[in-house]
């Protein structure tokens, strides 16, 4: 069983730190990217199993599309992070290739319910 790699791409230091603390505690190996460009560069070097992309990030939709174009990009589970259930944003995320959505601000309860049981590869 491998530890699952998860990346949080979000412009907010606070959001990344909180997410990292909670998800690391659940057994994920968490990396952070403050920009779409940095997230893409890191994903090209080592693809995470799970990617959380903030909808407010410049180039968020391009980032999702670019990840999907990488050789193993189809295997990444991508969560598009929206502030409220904004249908237009969510549809744009879906079209870009996101698998699922996370509502912000996320807390321990939300992250635990979404990611419980996903921290280990079967």
mmCIF file with all atom_site columns, C-alpha atoms in Angstrom:
data_model
loop_
_atom_site.group_PDB
_atom_site.id
_atom_site.type_symbol
_atom_site.label_atom_id
_atom_site.label_alt_id
_atom_site.label_comp_id
_atom_site.label_asym_id
_atom_site.label_entity_id
_atom_site.label_seq_id
_atom_site.pdbx_PDB_ins_code
_atom_site.Cartn_x
_atom_site.Cartn_y
_atom_site.Cartn_z
_atom_site.occupancy
_atom_site.B_iso_or_equiv
_atom_site.pdbx_formal_charge
_atom_site.auth_seq_id
_atom_site.auth_comp_id
_atom_site.auth_asym_id
_atom_site.auth_atom_id
_atom_site.pdbx_PDB_model_num
ATOM 1   C CA . UNK A 1 1   ? 0.000   0.000  0.000   1.00 0.00 ? 1   UNK A CA 1
ATOM 2   C CA . UNK A 1 2   ? 1.403   3.361  -1.041  1.00 0.00 ? 2   UNK A CA 1
ATOM 3   C CA . UNK A 1 3   ? 0.688   6.624  0.663   1.00 0.00 ? 3   UNK A CA 1
ATOM 4   C CA . UNK A 1 4   ? -1.423  8.738  -1.656  1.00 0.00 ? 4   UNK A CA 1
ATOM 5   C CA . UNK A 1 5   ? -0.058  12.029 -2.932  1.00 0.00 ? 5   UNK A CA 1
ATOM 6   C CA . UNK A 1 6   ? -2.355  15.021 -2.841  1.00 0.00 ? 6   UNK A CA 1
ATOM 7   C CA . UNK A 1 7   ? -1.701  18.546 -4.069  1.00 0.00 ? 7   UNK A CA 1
ATOM 8   C CA . UNK A 1 8   ? -3.515  21.711 -3.020  1.00 0.00 ? 8   UNK A CA 1
ATOM 9   C CA . UNK A 1 9   ? -3.331  24.458 -5.651  1.00 0.00 ? 9   UNK A CA 1
ATOM 10  C CA . UNK A 1 10  ? -4.622  27.612 -3.977  1.00 0.00 ? 10  UNK A CA 1
ATOM 11  C CA . UNK A 1 11  ? -3.441  31.219 -3.862  1.00 0.00 ? 11  UNK A CA 1
ATOM 12  C CA . UNK A 1 12  ? -4.144  31.491 -0.131  1.00 0.00 ? 12  UNK A CA 1
ATOM 13  C CA . UNK A 1 13  ? -1.351  30.459 2.247   1.00 0.00 ? 13  UNK A CA 1
ATOM 14  C CA . UNK A 1 14  ? -3.915  29.957 5.010   1.00 0.00 ? 14  UNK A CA 1
ATOM 15  C CA . UNK A 1 15  ? -6.112  27.630 2.935   1.00 0.00 ? 15  UNK A CA 1
ATOM 16  C CA . UNK A 1 16  ? -3.082  25.565 1.888   1.00 0.00 ? 16  UNK A CA 1
ATOM 17  C CA . UNK A 1 17  ? -1.719  25.346 5.445   1.00 0.00 ? 17  UNK A CA 1
ATOM 18  C CA . UNK A 1 18  ? -5.084  24.346 6.960   1.00 0.00 ? 18  UNK A CA 1
ATOM 19  C CA . UNK A 1 19  ? -5.733  21.804 4.195   1.00 0.00 ? 19  UNK A CA 1
ATOM 20  C CA . UNK A 1 20  ? -2.229  20.403 4.513   1.00 0.00 ? 20  UNK A CA 1
ATOM 21  C CA . UNK A 1 21  ? -2.501  20.032 8.293   1.00 0.00 ? 21  UNK A CA 1
ATOM 22  C CA . UNK A 1 22  ? -5.841  18.213 8.113   1.00 0.00 ? 22  UNK A CA 1
ATOM 23  C CA . UNK A 1 23  ? -4.998  16.004 5.123   1.00 0.00 ? 23  UNK A CA 1
ATOM 24  C CA . UNK A 1 24  ? -1.482  15.123 6.348   1.00 0.00 ? 24  UNK A CA 1
ATOM 25  C CA . UNK A 1 25  ? -3.114  14.024 9.584   1.00 0.00 ? 25  UNK A CA 1
ATOM 26  C CA . UNK A 1 26  ? -5.308  11.697 7.516   1.00 0.00 ? 26  UNK A CA 1
ATOM 27  C CA . UNK A 1 27  ? -2.258  10.027 6.005   1.00 0.00 ? 27  UNK A CA 1
ATOM 28  C CA . UNK A 1 28  ? -1.815  11.896 2.725   1.00 0.00 ? 28  UNK A CA 1
ATOM 29  C CA . UNK A 1 29  ? 1.525   13.130 1.472   1.00 0.00 ? 29  UNK A CA 1
ATOM 30  C CA . UNK A 1 30  ? 0.488   16.738 0.785   1.00 0.00 ? 30  UNK A CA 1
ATOM 31  C CA . UNK A 1 31  ? 2.242   19.234 -1.477  1.00 0.00 ? 31  UNK A CA 1
ATOM 32  C CA . UNK A 1 32  ? 1.227   22.836 -2.030  1.00 0.00 ? 32  UNK A CA 1
ATOM 33  C CA . UNK A 1 33  ? 1.238   25.149 -5.033  1.00 0.00 ? 33  UNK A CA 1
ATOM 34  C CA . UNK A 1 34  ? 0.407   28.862 -4.755  1.00 0.00 ? 34  UNK A CA 1
ATOM 35  C CA . UNK A 1 35  ? -0.171  29.245 -8.524  1.00 0.00 ? 35  UNK A CA 1
ATOM 36  C CA . UNK A 1 36  ? -1.445  27.289 -11.518 1.00 0.00 ? 36  UNK A CA 1
ATOM 37  C CA . UNK A 1 37  ? 1.969   27.448 -13.140 1.00 0.00 ? 37  UNK A CA 1
ATOM 38  C CA . UNK A 1 38  ? 3.745   26.046 -10.098 1.00 0.00 ? 38  UNK A CA 1
ATOM 39  C CA . UNK A 1 39  ? 1.090   23.339 -9.748  1.00 0.00 ? 39  UNK A CA 1
ATOM 40  C CA . UNK A 1 40  ? 1.597   22.303 -13.382 1.00 0.00 ? 40  UNK A CA 1
ATOM 41  C CA . UNK A 1 41  ? 5.395   22.255 -13.069 1.00 0.00 ? 41  UNK A CA 1
ATOM 42  C CA . UNK A 1 42  ? 5.147   20.092 -9.941  1.00 0.00 ? 42  UNK A CA 1
ATOM 43  C CA . UNK A 1 43  ? 2.596   17.778 -11.560 1.00 0.00 ? 43  UNK A CA 1
ATOM 44  C CA . UNK A 1 44  ? 4.869   17.340 -14.583 1.00 0.00 ? 44  UNK A CA 1
ATOM 45  C CA . UNK A 1 45  ? 7.655   16.290 -12.205 1.00 0.00 ? 45  UNK A CA 1
ATOM 46  C CA . UNK A 1 46  ? 5.474   14.023 -10.057 1.00 0.00 ? 46  UNK A CA 1
ATOM 47  C CA . UNK A 1 47  ? 1.769   13.536 -10.605 1.00 0.00 ? 47  UNK A CA 1
ATOM 48  C CA . UNK A 1 48  ? -0.353  13.503 -7.439  1.00 0.00 ? 48  UNK A CA 1
ATOM 49  C CA . UNK A 1 49  ? -3.184  10.979 -7.025  1.00 0.00 ? 49  UNK A CA 1
ATOM 50  C CA . UNK A 1 50  ? -5.523  13.790 -6.021  1.00 0.00 ? 50  UNK A CA 1
ATOM 51  C CA . UNK A 1 51  ? -5.466  17.475 -6.928  1.00 0.00 ? 51  UNK A CA 1
ATOM 52  C CA . UNK A 1 52  ? -7.538  20.192 -5.260  1.00 0.00 ? 52  UNK A CA 1
ATOM 53  C CA . UNK A 1 53  ? -7.764  23.278 -7.484  1.00 0.00 ? 53  UNK A CA 1
ATOM 54  C CA . UNK A 1 54  ? -9.199  26.555 -6.221  1.00 0.00 ? 54  UNK A CA 1
ATOM 55  C CA . UNK A 1 55  ? -11.658 28.076 -8.710  1.00 0.00 ? 55  UNK A CA 1
ATOM 56  C CA . UNK A 1 56  ? -10.292 31.525 -7.782  1.00 0.00 ? 56  UNK A CA 1
ATOM 57  C CA . UNK A 1 57  ? -6.785  30.626 -8.936  1.00 0.00 ? 57  UNK A CA 1
ATOM 58  C CA . UNK A 1 58  ? -5.632  32.413 -12.105 1.00 0.00 ? 58  UNK A CA 1
ATOM 59  C CA . UNK A 1 59  ? -5.655  29.806 -14.853 1.00 0.00 ? 59  UNK A CA 1
ATOM 60  C CA . UNK A 1 60  ? -7.486  27.184 -12.749 1.00 0.00 ? 60  UNK A CA 1
ATOM 61  C CA . UNK A 1 61  ? -9.415  25.763 -15.721 1.00 0.00 ? 61  UNK A CA 1
ATOM 62  C CA . UNK A 1 62  ? -6.298  25.718 -17.925 1.00 0.00 ? 62  UNK A CA 1
ATOM 63  C CA . UNK A 1 63  ? -4.466  23.911 -15.145 1.00 0.00 ? 63  UNK A CA 1
ATOM 64  C CA . UNK A 1 64  ? -7.122  21.171 -15.049 1.00 0.00 ? 64  UNK A CA 1
ATOM 65  C CA . UNK A 1 65  ? -7.034  20.839 -18.847 1.00 0.00 ? 65  UNK A CA 1
ATOM 66  C CA . UNK A 1 66  ? -3.223  20.728 -18.873 1.00 0.00 ? 66  UNK A CA 1
ATOM 67  C CA . UNK A 1 67  ? -3.129  18.023 -16.187 1.00 0.00 ? 67  UNK A CA 1
ATOM 68  C CA . UNK A 1 68  ? -5.562  15.925 -18.233 1.00 0.00 ? 68  UNK A CA 1
ATOM 69  C CA . UNK A 1 69  ? -3.168  16.212 -21.214 1.00 0.00 ? 69  UNK A CA 1
ATOM 70  C CA . UNK A 1 70  ? -0.217  14.787 -19.282 1.00 0.00 ? 70  UNK A CA 1
ATOM 71  C CA . UNK A 1 71  ? 0.670   11.118 -20.029 1.00 0.00 ? 71  UNK A CA 1
ATOM 72  C CA . UNK A 1 72  ? -0.910  9.803  -16.806 1.00 0.00 ? 72  UNK A CA 1
ATOM 73  C CA . UNK A 1 73  ? -3.145  12.838 -16.299 1.00 0.00 ? 73  UNK A CA 1
ATOM 74  C CA . UNK A 1 74  ? -6.390  10.936 -16.713 1.00 0.00 ? 74  UNK A CA 1
ATOM 75  C CA . UNK A 1 75  ? -5.666  8.980  -13.517 1.00 0.00 ? 75  UNK A CA 1
ATOM 76  C CA . UNK A 1 76  ? -5.613  12.073 -11.260 1.00 0.00 ? 76  UNK A CA 1
ATOM 77  C CA . UNK A 1 77  ? -8.766  12.711 -9.236  1.00 0.00 ? 77  UNK A CA 1
ATOM 78  C CA . UNK A 1 78  ? -9.365  16.456 -9.559  1.00 0.00 ? 78  UNK A CA 1
ATOM 79  C CA . UNK A 1 79  ? -11.516 18.408 -7.112  1.00 0.00 ? 79  UNK A CA 1
ATOM 80  C CA . UNK A 1 80  ? -12.560 21.887 -8.204  1.00 0.00 ? 80  UNK A CA 1
ATOM 81  C CA . UNK A 1 81  ? -12.957 24.166 -5.210  1.00 0.00 ? 81  UNK A CA 1
ATOM 82  C CA . UNK A 1 82  ? -15.784 26.727 -5.320  1.00 0.00 ? 82  UNK A CA 1
ATOM 83  C CA . UNK A 1 83  ? -16.898 29.240 -2.690  1.00 0.00 ? 83  UNK A CA 1
ATOM 84  C CA . UNK A 1 84  ? -20.590 28.505 -3.098  1.00 0.00 ? 84  UNK A CA 1
ATOM 85  C CA . UNK A 1 85  ? -22.515 26.064 -5.239  1.00 0.00 ? 85  UNK A CA 1
ATOM 86  C CA . UNK A 1 86  ? -22.114 28.284 -8.308  1.00 0.00 ? 86  UNK A CA 1
ATOM 87  C CA . UNK A 1 87  ? -23.537 26.175 -11.115 1.00 0.00 ? 87  UNK A CA 1
ATOM 88  C CA . UNK A 1 88  ? -21.835 28.107 -13.914 1.00 0.00 ? 88  UNK A CA 1
ATOM 89  C CA . UNK A 1 89  ? -18.418 27.762 -12.276 1.00 0.00 ? 89  UNK A CA 1
ATOM 90  C CA . UNK A 1 90  ? -19.061 24.110 -11.481 1.00 0.00 ? 90  UNK A CA 1
ATOM 91  C CA . UNK A 1 91  ? -20.044 23.338 -15.086 1.00 0.00 ? 91  UNK A CA 1
ATOM 92  C CA . UNK A 1 92  ? -16.910 25.122 -16.344 1.00 0.00 ? 92  UNK A CA 1
ATOM 93  C CA . UNK A 1 93  ? -14.835 22.999 -13.943 1.00 0.00 ? 93  UNK A CA 1
ATOM 94  C CA . UNK A 1 94  ? -16.563 19.827 -15.123 1.00 0.00 ? 94  UNK A CA 1
ATOM 95  C CA . UNK A 1 95  ? -15.967 20.723 -18.789 1.00 0.00 ? 95  UNK A CA 1
ATOM 96  C CA . UNK A 1 96  ? -12.298 21.396 -18.055 1.00 0.00 ? 96  UNK A CA 1
ATOM 97  C CA . UNK A 1 97  ? -12.018 17.874 -16.620 1.00 0.00 ? 97  UNK A CA 1
ATOM 98  C CA . UNK A 1 98  ? -12.709 18.108 -12.877 1.00 0.00 ? 98  UNK A CA 1
ATOM 99  C CA . UNK A 1 99  ? -14.098 14.919 -11.314 1.00 0.00 ? 99  UNK A CA 1
ATOM 100 C CA . UNK A 1 100 ? -15.778 16.488 -8.335  1.00 0.00 ? 100 UNK A CA 1
ATOM 101 C CA . UNK A 1 101 ? -16.267 19.640 -6.291  1.00 0.00 ? 101 UNK A CA 1
ATOM 102 C CA . UNK A 1 102 ? -15.332 20.909 -2.869  1.00 0.00 ? 102 UNK A CA 1
ATOM 103 C CA . UNK A 1 103 ? -17.058 23.835 -1.215  1.00 0.00 ? 103 UNK A CA 1
ATOM 104 C CA . UNK A 1 104 ? -14.922 26.462 0.481   1.00 0.00 ? 104 UNK A CA 1
ATOM 105 C CA . UNK A 1 105 ? -14.131 27.284 3.120   1.00 0.00 ? 105 UNK A CA 1
ATOM 106 C CA . UNK A 1 106 ? -13.384 23.648 3.843   1.00 0.00 ? 106 UNK A CA 1
ATOM 107 C CA . UNK A 1 107 ? -12.879 22.414 7.362   1.00 0.00 ? 107 UNK A CA 1
ATOM 108 C CA . UNK A 1 108 ? -11.871 19.166 9.028   1.00 0.00 ? 108 UNK A CA 1
ATOM 109 C CA . UNK A 1 109 ? -15.409 17.754 8.808   1.00 0.00 ? 109 UNK A CA 1
ATOM 110 C CA . UNK A 1 110 ? -15.739 18.372 5.056   1.00 0.00 ? 110 UNK A CA 1
ATOM 111 C CA . UNK A 1 111 ? -12.250 17.085 4.230   1.00 0.00 ? 111 UNK A CA 1
ATOM 112 C CA . UNK A 1 112 ? -12.669 14.038 6.451   1.00 0.00 ? 112 UNK A CA 1
ATOM 113 C CA . UNK A 1 113 ? -15.997 13.093 4.880   1.00 0.00 ? 113 UNK A CA 1
ATOM 114 C CA . UNK A 1 114 ? -14.679 13.543 1.319   1.00 0.00 ? 114 UNK A CA 1
ATOM 115 C CA . UNK A 1 115 ? -11.239 11.989 1.703   1.00 0.00 ? 115 UNK A CA 1
ATOM 116 C CA . UNK A 1 116 ? -11.654 9.387  4.457   1.00 0.00 ? 116 UNK A CA 1
ATOM 117 C CA . UNK A 1 117 ? -10.445 6.069  3.126   1.00 0.00 ? 117 UNK A CA 1
ATOM 118 C CA . UNK A 1 118 ? -8.660  7.616  0.138   1.00 0.00 ? 118 UNK A CA 1
ATOM 119 C CA . UNK A 1 119 ? -5.291  8.179  1.807   1.00 0.00 ? 119 UNK A CA 1
ATOM 120 C CA . UNK A 1 120 ? -4.024  4.681  0.998   1.00 0.00 ? 120 UNK A CA 1
ATOM 121 C CA . UNK A 1 121 ? -3.831  3.137  -2.424  1.00 0.00 ? 121 UNK A CA 1
ATOM 122 C CA . UNK A 1 122 ? -5.468  -0.266 -2.405  1.00 0.00 ? 122 UNK A CA 1
#
